[in-house]
Short mmCIF file of C-alpha atoms and ligand atoms in Angstrom, two decimals:
data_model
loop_
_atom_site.label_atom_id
_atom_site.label_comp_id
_atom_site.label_asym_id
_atom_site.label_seq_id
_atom_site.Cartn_x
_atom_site.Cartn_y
_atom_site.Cartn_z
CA UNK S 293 19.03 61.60 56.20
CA UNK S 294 15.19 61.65 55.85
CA UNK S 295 14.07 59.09 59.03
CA UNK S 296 10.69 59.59 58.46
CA UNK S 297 9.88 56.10 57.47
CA UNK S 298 11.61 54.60 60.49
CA UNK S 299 10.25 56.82 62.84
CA UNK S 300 6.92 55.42 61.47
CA UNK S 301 8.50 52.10 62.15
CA UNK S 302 8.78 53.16 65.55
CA UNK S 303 5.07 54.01 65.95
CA UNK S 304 6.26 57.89 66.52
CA UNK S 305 6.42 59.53 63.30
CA UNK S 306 4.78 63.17 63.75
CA UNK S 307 5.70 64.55 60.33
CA UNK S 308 3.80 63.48 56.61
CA UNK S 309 3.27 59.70 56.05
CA UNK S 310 6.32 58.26 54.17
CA UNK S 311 5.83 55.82 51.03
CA UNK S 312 7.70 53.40 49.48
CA UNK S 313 6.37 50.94 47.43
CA UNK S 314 7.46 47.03 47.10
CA UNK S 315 8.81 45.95 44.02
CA UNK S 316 9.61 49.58 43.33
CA UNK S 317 12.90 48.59 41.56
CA UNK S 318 11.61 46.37 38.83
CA UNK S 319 10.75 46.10 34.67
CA UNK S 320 8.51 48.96 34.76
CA UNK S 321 11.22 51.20 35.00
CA UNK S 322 12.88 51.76 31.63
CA UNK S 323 16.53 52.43 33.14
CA UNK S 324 15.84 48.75 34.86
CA UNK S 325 14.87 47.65 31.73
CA UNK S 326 17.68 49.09 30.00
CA UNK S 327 19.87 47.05 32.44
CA UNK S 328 17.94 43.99 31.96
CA UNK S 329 19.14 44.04 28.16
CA UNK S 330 22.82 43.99 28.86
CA UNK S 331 22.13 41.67 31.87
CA UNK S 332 20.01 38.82 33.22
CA UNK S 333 18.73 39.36 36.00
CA UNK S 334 20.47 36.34 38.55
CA UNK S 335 23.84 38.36 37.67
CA UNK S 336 21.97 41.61 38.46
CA UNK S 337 21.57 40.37 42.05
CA UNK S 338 24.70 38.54 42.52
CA UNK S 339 26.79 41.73 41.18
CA UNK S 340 27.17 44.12 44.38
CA UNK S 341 27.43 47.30 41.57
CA UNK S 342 24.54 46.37 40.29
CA UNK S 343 22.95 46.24 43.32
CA UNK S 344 24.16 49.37 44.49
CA UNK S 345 22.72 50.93 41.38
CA UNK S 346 19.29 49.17 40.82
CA UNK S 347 18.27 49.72 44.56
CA UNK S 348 19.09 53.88 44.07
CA UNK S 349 17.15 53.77 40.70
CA UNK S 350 13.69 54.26 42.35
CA UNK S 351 14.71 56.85 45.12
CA UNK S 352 16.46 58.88 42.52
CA UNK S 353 14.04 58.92 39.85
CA UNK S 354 10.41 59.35 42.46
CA UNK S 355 12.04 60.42 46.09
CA UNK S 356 11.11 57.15 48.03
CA UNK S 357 11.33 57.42 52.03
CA UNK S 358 13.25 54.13 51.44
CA UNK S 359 15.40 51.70 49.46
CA UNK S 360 14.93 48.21 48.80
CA UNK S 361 17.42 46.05 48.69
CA UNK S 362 17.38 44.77 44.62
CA UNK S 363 17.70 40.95 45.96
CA UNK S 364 15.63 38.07 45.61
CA UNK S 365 13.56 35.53 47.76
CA UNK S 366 14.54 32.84 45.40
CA UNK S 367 18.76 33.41 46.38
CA UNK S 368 18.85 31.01 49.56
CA UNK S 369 17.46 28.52 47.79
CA UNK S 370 20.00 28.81 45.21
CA UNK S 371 22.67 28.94 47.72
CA UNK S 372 20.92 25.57 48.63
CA UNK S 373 21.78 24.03 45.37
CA UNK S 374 18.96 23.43 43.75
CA UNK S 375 19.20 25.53 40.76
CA UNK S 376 17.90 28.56 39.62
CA UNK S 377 17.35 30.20 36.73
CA UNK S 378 14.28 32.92 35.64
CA UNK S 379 12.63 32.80 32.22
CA UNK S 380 10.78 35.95 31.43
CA UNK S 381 7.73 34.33 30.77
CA UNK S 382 7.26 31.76 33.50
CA UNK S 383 9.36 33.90 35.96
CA UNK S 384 11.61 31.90 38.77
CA UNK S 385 12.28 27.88 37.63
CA UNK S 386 13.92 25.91 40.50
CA UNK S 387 16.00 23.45 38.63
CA UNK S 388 15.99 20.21 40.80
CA UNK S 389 12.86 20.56 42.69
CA UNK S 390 12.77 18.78 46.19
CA UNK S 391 10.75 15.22 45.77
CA UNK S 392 11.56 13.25 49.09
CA UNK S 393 12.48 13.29 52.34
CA UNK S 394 16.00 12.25 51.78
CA UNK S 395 16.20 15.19 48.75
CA UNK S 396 15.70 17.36 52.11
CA UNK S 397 18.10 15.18 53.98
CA UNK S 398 21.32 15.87 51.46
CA UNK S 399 21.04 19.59 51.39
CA UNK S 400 23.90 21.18 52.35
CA UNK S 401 24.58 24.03 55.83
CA UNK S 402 25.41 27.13 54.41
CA UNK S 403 27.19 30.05 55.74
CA UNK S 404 24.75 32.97 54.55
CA UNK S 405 28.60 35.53 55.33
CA UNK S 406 30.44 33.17 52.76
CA UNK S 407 27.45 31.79 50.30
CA UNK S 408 25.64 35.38 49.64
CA UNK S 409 28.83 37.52 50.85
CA UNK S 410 27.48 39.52 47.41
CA UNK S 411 24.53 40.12 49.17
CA UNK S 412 26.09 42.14 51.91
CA UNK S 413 29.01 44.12 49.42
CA UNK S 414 25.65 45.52 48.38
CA UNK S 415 24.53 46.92 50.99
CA UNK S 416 27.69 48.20 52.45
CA UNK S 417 28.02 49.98 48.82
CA UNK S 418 24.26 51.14 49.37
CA UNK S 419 25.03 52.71 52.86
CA UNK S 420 27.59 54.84 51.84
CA UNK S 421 25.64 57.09 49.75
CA UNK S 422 22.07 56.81 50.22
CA UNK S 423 20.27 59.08 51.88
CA UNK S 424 16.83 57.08 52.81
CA UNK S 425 16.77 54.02 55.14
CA UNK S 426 17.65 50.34 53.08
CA UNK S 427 15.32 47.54 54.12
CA UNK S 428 16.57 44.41 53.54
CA UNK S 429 14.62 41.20 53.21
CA UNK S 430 14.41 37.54 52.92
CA UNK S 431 11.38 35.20 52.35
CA UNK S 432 9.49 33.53 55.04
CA UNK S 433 9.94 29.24 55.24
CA UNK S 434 6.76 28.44 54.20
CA UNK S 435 7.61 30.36 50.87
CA UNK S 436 10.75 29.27 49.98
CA UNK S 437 9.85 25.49 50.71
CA UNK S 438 6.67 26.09 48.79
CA UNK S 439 9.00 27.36 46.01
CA UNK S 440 11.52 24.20 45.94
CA UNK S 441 8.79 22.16 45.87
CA UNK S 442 6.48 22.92 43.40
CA UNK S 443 10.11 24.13 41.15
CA UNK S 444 7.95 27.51 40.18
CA UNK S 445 5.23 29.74 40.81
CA UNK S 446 1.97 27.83 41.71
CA UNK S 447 -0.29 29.64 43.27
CA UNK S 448 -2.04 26.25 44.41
CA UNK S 449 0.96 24.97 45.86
CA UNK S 450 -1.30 21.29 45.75
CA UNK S 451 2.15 19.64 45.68
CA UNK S 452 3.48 21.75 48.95
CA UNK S 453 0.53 21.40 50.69
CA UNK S 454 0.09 17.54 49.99
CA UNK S 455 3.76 17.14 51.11
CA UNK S 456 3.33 18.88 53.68
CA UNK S 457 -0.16 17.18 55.02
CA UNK S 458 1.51 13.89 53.96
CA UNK S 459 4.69 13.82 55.94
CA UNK S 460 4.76 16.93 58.24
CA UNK S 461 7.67 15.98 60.20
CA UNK S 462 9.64 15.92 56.84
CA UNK S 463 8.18 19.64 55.96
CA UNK S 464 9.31 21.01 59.33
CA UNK S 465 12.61 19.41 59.00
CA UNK S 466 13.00 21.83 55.82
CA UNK S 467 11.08 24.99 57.48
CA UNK S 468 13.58 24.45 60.30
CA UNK S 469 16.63 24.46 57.96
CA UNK S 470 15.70 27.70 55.82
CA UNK S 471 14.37 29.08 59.17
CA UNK S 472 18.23 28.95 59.92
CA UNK S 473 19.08 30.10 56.76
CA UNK S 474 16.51 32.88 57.09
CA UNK S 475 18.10 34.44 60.21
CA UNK S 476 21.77 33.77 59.01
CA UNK S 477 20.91 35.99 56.00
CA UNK S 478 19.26 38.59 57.67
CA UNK S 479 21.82 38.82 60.33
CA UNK S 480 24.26 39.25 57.65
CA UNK S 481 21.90 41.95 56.20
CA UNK S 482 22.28 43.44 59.72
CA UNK S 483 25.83 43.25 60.69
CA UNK S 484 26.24 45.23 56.96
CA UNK S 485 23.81 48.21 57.64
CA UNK S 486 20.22 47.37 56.64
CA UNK S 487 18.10 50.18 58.85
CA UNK S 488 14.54 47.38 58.51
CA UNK S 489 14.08 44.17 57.34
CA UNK S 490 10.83 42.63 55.64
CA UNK S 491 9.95 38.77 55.52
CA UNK S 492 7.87 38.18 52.79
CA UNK S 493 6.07 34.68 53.44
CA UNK S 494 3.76 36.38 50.67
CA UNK S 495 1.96 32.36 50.10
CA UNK S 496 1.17 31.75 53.87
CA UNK S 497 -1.95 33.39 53.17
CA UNK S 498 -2.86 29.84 51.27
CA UNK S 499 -2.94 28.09 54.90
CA UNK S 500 -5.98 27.04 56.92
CA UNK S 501 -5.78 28.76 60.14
CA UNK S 502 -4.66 25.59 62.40
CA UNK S 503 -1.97 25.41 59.13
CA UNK S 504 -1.44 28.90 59.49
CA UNK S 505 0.23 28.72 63.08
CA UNK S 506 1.81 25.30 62.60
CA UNK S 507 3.75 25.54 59.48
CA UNK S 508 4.43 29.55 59.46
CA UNK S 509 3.44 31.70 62.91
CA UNK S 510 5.99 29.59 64.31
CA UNK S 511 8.83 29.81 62.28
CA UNK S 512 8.22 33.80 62.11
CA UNK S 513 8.30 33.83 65.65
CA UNK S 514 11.61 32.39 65.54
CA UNK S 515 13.06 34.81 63.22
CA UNK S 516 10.94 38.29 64.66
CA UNK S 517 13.00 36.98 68.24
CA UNK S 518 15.78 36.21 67.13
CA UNK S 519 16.25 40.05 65.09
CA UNK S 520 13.71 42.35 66.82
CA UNK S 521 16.41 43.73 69.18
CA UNK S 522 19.26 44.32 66.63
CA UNK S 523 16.39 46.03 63.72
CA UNK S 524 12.85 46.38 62.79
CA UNK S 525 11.16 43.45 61.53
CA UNK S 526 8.21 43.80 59.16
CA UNK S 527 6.03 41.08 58.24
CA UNK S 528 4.36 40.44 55.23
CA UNK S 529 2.00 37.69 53.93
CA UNK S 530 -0.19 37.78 51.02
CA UNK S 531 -3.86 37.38 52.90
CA UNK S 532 -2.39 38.43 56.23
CA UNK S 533 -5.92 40.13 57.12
CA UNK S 534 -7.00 37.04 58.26
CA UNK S 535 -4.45 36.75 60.75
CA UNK S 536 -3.70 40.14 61.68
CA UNK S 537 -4.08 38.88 65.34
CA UNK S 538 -1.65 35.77 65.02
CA UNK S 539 0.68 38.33 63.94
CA UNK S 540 0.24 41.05 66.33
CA UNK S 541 0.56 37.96 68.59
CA UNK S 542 4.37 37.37 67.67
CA UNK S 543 4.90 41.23 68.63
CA UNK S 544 6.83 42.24 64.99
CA UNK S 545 7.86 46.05 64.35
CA UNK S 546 5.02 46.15 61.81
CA UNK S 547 2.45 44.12 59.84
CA UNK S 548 2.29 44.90 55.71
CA UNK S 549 -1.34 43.99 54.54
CA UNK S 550 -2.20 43.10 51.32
CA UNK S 551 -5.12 45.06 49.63
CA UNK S 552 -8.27 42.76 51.47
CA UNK S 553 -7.97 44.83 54.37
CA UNK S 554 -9.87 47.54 55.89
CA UNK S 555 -6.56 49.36 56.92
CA UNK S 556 -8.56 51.74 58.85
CA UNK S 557 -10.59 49.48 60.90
CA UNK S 558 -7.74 46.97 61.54
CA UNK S 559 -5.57 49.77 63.16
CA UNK S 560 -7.92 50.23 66.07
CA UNK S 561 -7.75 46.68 66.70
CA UNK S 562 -3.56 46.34 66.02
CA UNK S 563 -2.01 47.21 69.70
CA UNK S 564 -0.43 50.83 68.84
CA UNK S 565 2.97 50.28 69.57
CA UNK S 566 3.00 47.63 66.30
CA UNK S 567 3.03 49.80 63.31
CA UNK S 568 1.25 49.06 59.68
CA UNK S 569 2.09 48.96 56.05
CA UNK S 570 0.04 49.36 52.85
CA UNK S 571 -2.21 48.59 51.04
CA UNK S 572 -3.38 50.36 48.12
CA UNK S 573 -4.45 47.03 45.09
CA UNK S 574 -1.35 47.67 42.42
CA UNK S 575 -4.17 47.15 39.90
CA UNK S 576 -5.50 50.97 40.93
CA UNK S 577 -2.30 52.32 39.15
CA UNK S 578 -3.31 50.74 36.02
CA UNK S 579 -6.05 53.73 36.48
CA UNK S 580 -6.75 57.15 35.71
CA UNK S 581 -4.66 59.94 37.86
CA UNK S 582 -8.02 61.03 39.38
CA UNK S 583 -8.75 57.12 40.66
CA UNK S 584 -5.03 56.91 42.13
CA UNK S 585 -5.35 59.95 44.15
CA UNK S 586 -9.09 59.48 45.13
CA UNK S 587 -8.11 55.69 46.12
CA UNK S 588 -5.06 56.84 47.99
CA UNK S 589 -6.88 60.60 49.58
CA UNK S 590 -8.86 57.49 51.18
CA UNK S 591 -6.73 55.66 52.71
CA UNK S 592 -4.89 58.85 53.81
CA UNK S 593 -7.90 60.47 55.17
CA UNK S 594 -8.48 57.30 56.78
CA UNK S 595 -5.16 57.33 58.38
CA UNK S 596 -4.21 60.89 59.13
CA UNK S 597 -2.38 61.45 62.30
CA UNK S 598 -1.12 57.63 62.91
CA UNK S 599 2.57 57.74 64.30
CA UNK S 600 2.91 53.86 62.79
CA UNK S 601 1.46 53.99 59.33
CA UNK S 602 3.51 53.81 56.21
CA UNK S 603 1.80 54.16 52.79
CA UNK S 604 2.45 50.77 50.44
CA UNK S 605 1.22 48.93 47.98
CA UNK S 606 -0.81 45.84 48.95
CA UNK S 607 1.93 43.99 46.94
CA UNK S 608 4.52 44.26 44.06
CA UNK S 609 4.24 46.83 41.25
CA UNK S 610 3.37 44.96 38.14
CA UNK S 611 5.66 45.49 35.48
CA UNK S 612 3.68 46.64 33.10
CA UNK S 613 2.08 49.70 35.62
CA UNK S 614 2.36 53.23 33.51
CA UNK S 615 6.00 55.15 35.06
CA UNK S 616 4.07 58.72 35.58
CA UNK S 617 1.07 56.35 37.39
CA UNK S 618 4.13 56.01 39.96
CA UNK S 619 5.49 59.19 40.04
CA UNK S 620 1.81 60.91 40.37
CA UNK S 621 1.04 58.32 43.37
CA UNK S 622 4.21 59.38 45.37
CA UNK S 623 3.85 63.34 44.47
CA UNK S 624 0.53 62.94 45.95
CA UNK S 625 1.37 61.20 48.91
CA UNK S 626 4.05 63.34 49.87
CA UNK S 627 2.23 66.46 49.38
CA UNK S 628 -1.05 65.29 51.27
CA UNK S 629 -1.31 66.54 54.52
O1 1CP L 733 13.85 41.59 35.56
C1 1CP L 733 13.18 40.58 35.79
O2 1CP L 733 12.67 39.90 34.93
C2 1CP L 733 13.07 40.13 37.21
C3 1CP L 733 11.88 40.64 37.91
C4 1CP L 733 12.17 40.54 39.42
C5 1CP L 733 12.59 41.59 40.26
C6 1CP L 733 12.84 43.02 39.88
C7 1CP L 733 12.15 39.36 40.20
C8 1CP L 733 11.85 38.00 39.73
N1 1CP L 733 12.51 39.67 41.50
C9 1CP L 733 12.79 41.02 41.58
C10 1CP L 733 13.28 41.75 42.74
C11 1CP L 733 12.66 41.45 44.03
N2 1CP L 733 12.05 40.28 44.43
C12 1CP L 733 12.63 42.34 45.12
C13 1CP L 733 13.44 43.63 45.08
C14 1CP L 733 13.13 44.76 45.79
C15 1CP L 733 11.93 45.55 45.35
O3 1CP L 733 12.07 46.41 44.47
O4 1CP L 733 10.86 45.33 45.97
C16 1CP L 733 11.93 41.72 46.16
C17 1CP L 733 11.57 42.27 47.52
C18 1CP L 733 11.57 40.42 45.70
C19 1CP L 733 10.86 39.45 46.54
C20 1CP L 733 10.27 38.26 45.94
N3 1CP L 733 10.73 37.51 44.91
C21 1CP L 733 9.09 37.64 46.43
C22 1CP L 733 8.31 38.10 47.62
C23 1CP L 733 7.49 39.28 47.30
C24 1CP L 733 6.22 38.98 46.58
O5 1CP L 733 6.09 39.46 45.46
O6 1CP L 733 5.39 38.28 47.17
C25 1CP L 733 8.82 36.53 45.62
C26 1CP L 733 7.64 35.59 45.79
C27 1CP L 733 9.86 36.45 44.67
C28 1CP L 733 10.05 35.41 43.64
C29 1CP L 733 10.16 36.02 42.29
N4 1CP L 733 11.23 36.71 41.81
C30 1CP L 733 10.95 37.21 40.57
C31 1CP L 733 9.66 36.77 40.21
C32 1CP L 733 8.99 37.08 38.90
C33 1CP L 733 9.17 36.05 41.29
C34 1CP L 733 7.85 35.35 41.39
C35 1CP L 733 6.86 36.27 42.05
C36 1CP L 733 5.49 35.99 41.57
O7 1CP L 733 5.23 35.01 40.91
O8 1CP L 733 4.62 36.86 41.87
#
């Protein structure tokens, strides 16, 4: 077993920084995409095979320090009701977007062990044979309402944020549902092996600051408590620079910043028992070899010697990013010292 990246997690890793890199299981892969012809990609995540195979397909083919659970964001809302389907050019479409108050009102309690039960035959498959930590994951509540609200991606979200300026006691009545949700899932995740789990509230990072703590600190709060003693819990949130303190405030296993930050300089003011994830822009890979290794020697130089730092992305792989881009990044990484 190769605990490198947990002992990272635990802010006490004293051998080479580990990497792993998010959305590492996707379409730039061509055995994903040769999956993706015979399959579409809901059944993908709801088949726990598939799972099993799709999460490997990274470790196998570059030696990641961990797995990924292949999952979505996007599968408690389904489990919601509101329909879901992904077209390849628009990417997620929530079928029956939420409108009103009472659209929030007839959504039904689910029991994350019955309505994703796939979910956790995955990882149980996963954690008999692999030989890297699994991180599961789940998006934040700011994200998935933002999602059944504005039905797709918006990067605006002028709908979610109207509703939720409009009517905020509505909007915390549905953060406070998938908050539930949320934890549910990931204590499912839990109870069937994950080593580290991730919340992605990637469009928090759209919030005003007084926003910021009312509609998402909060709710992460409630989730980082609720799992911090039973495994890891790493944060993530597209912009999350600006509120690296509000963060470190809610005392998670590790902050993942996107590619604003100065990782450098934000570690020295990050209390060192919190650890830190990233944040190389996914755009550099779209570079020449020399670029990828001078932008990540940089980082690494930066960072040499930290017990809580593991190398990342800022965020997801695009899928068009060149495979040997991905394979040179990680040799590098691993051999740096
Ligand atoms: O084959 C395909 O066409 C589907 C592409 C794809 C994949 C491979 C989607 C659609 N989701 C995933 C897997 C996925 N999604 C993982 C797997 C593990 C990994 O390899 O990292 C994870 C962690 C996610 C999380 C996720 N889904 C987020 C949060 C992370 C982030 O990017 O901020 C979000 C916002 C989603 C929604 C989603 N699912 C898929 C798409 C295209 C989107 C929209 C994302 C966007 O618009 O950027």
């Amino acid at each position: 077993m190769n605990f490198l990246f947990l002992d990272a997690l635990n802010c006490r890793n004293k051998g080479r920084i580990p990497i792993w890199l998010m959305r590492q299981a996707g379409r730039y892969m061509p055995e994903y995409r040769a999956l993706r012809e015979k399959h579409l990609f809901l059944q993908m995540c709801h088949e726990p095979e598939l799972i099993n195979e799709v999460t490997q397909l990274p470790v196998r083919s570059f030696g990641m320090d961990a797995a990924i659970l292949f999952s979505d964001i996007l599968l408690i809302p389904e489990a919601l009701g509101v329909g879901l389907h992904f077209n390849d050019s628009v990417g997620p479409v929530i079928e029956r977007p939420l409108a009103s108050s009472s659209d929030i009102a007839s959504l039904p309690r689910i029991q994350a062990r019955e309505d994703l039960s796939y979910i956790a035959k995955g990882i149980r498959l996963l954690k008999g044979c692999l030989k890297v930590p699994l991180i599961g994951f789940a998006g934040g509540p700011f994200t998935l309402a933002s999602y059944m609200i504005e039905g797709k991606t918006d990067r605006t979200l002028r709908k979610t944020k109207q509703w939720m300026l409009r009517d905020p006691a509505s909007f915390h009545h549905l953060l406070s549902l998938l908050c539930e949700c949320i934890i549910g899932c990931l204590e499912m995740q839990i109870e069937a092996g994950i080593d580290a789990a991730q919340i992605f509230d990637s469009w928090a990072g759209t919030l005003a600051w007084p926003q910021f703590h009312e509609f998402s600190l909060g709710y992460l709060q409630k989730i980082v408590q609720r799992l911090k003693t039973r495994c890891p819990v790493i944060l993530f949130c597209k912009g999350a620079s600006a509120f690296t303190q509000e963060l470190a405030s809610i005392h998670p296993g590790a902050i993942s910043f996107d590619w604003n930050a100065n990782l450098p300089a934000l570690r020295r003011v990050l209390p060192a028992n919190i650890a830190f994830q990233g944040n190389l822009d996914p755009d550099i890979l779209h570079a020449s070899k020399s670029v990828i290794c001078g932008e990540a020697a940089r980082l690494l130089n930066g960072l040499r010697g930290d017990p809580g730092y593991i190398f990342n992305l800022g965020h997801g792989i695009h899928p068009d990013t060149p495979v040997d881009s991905v394979r040179a990044l990680v040799e590098y990484v691993k051999e740096f010292s």
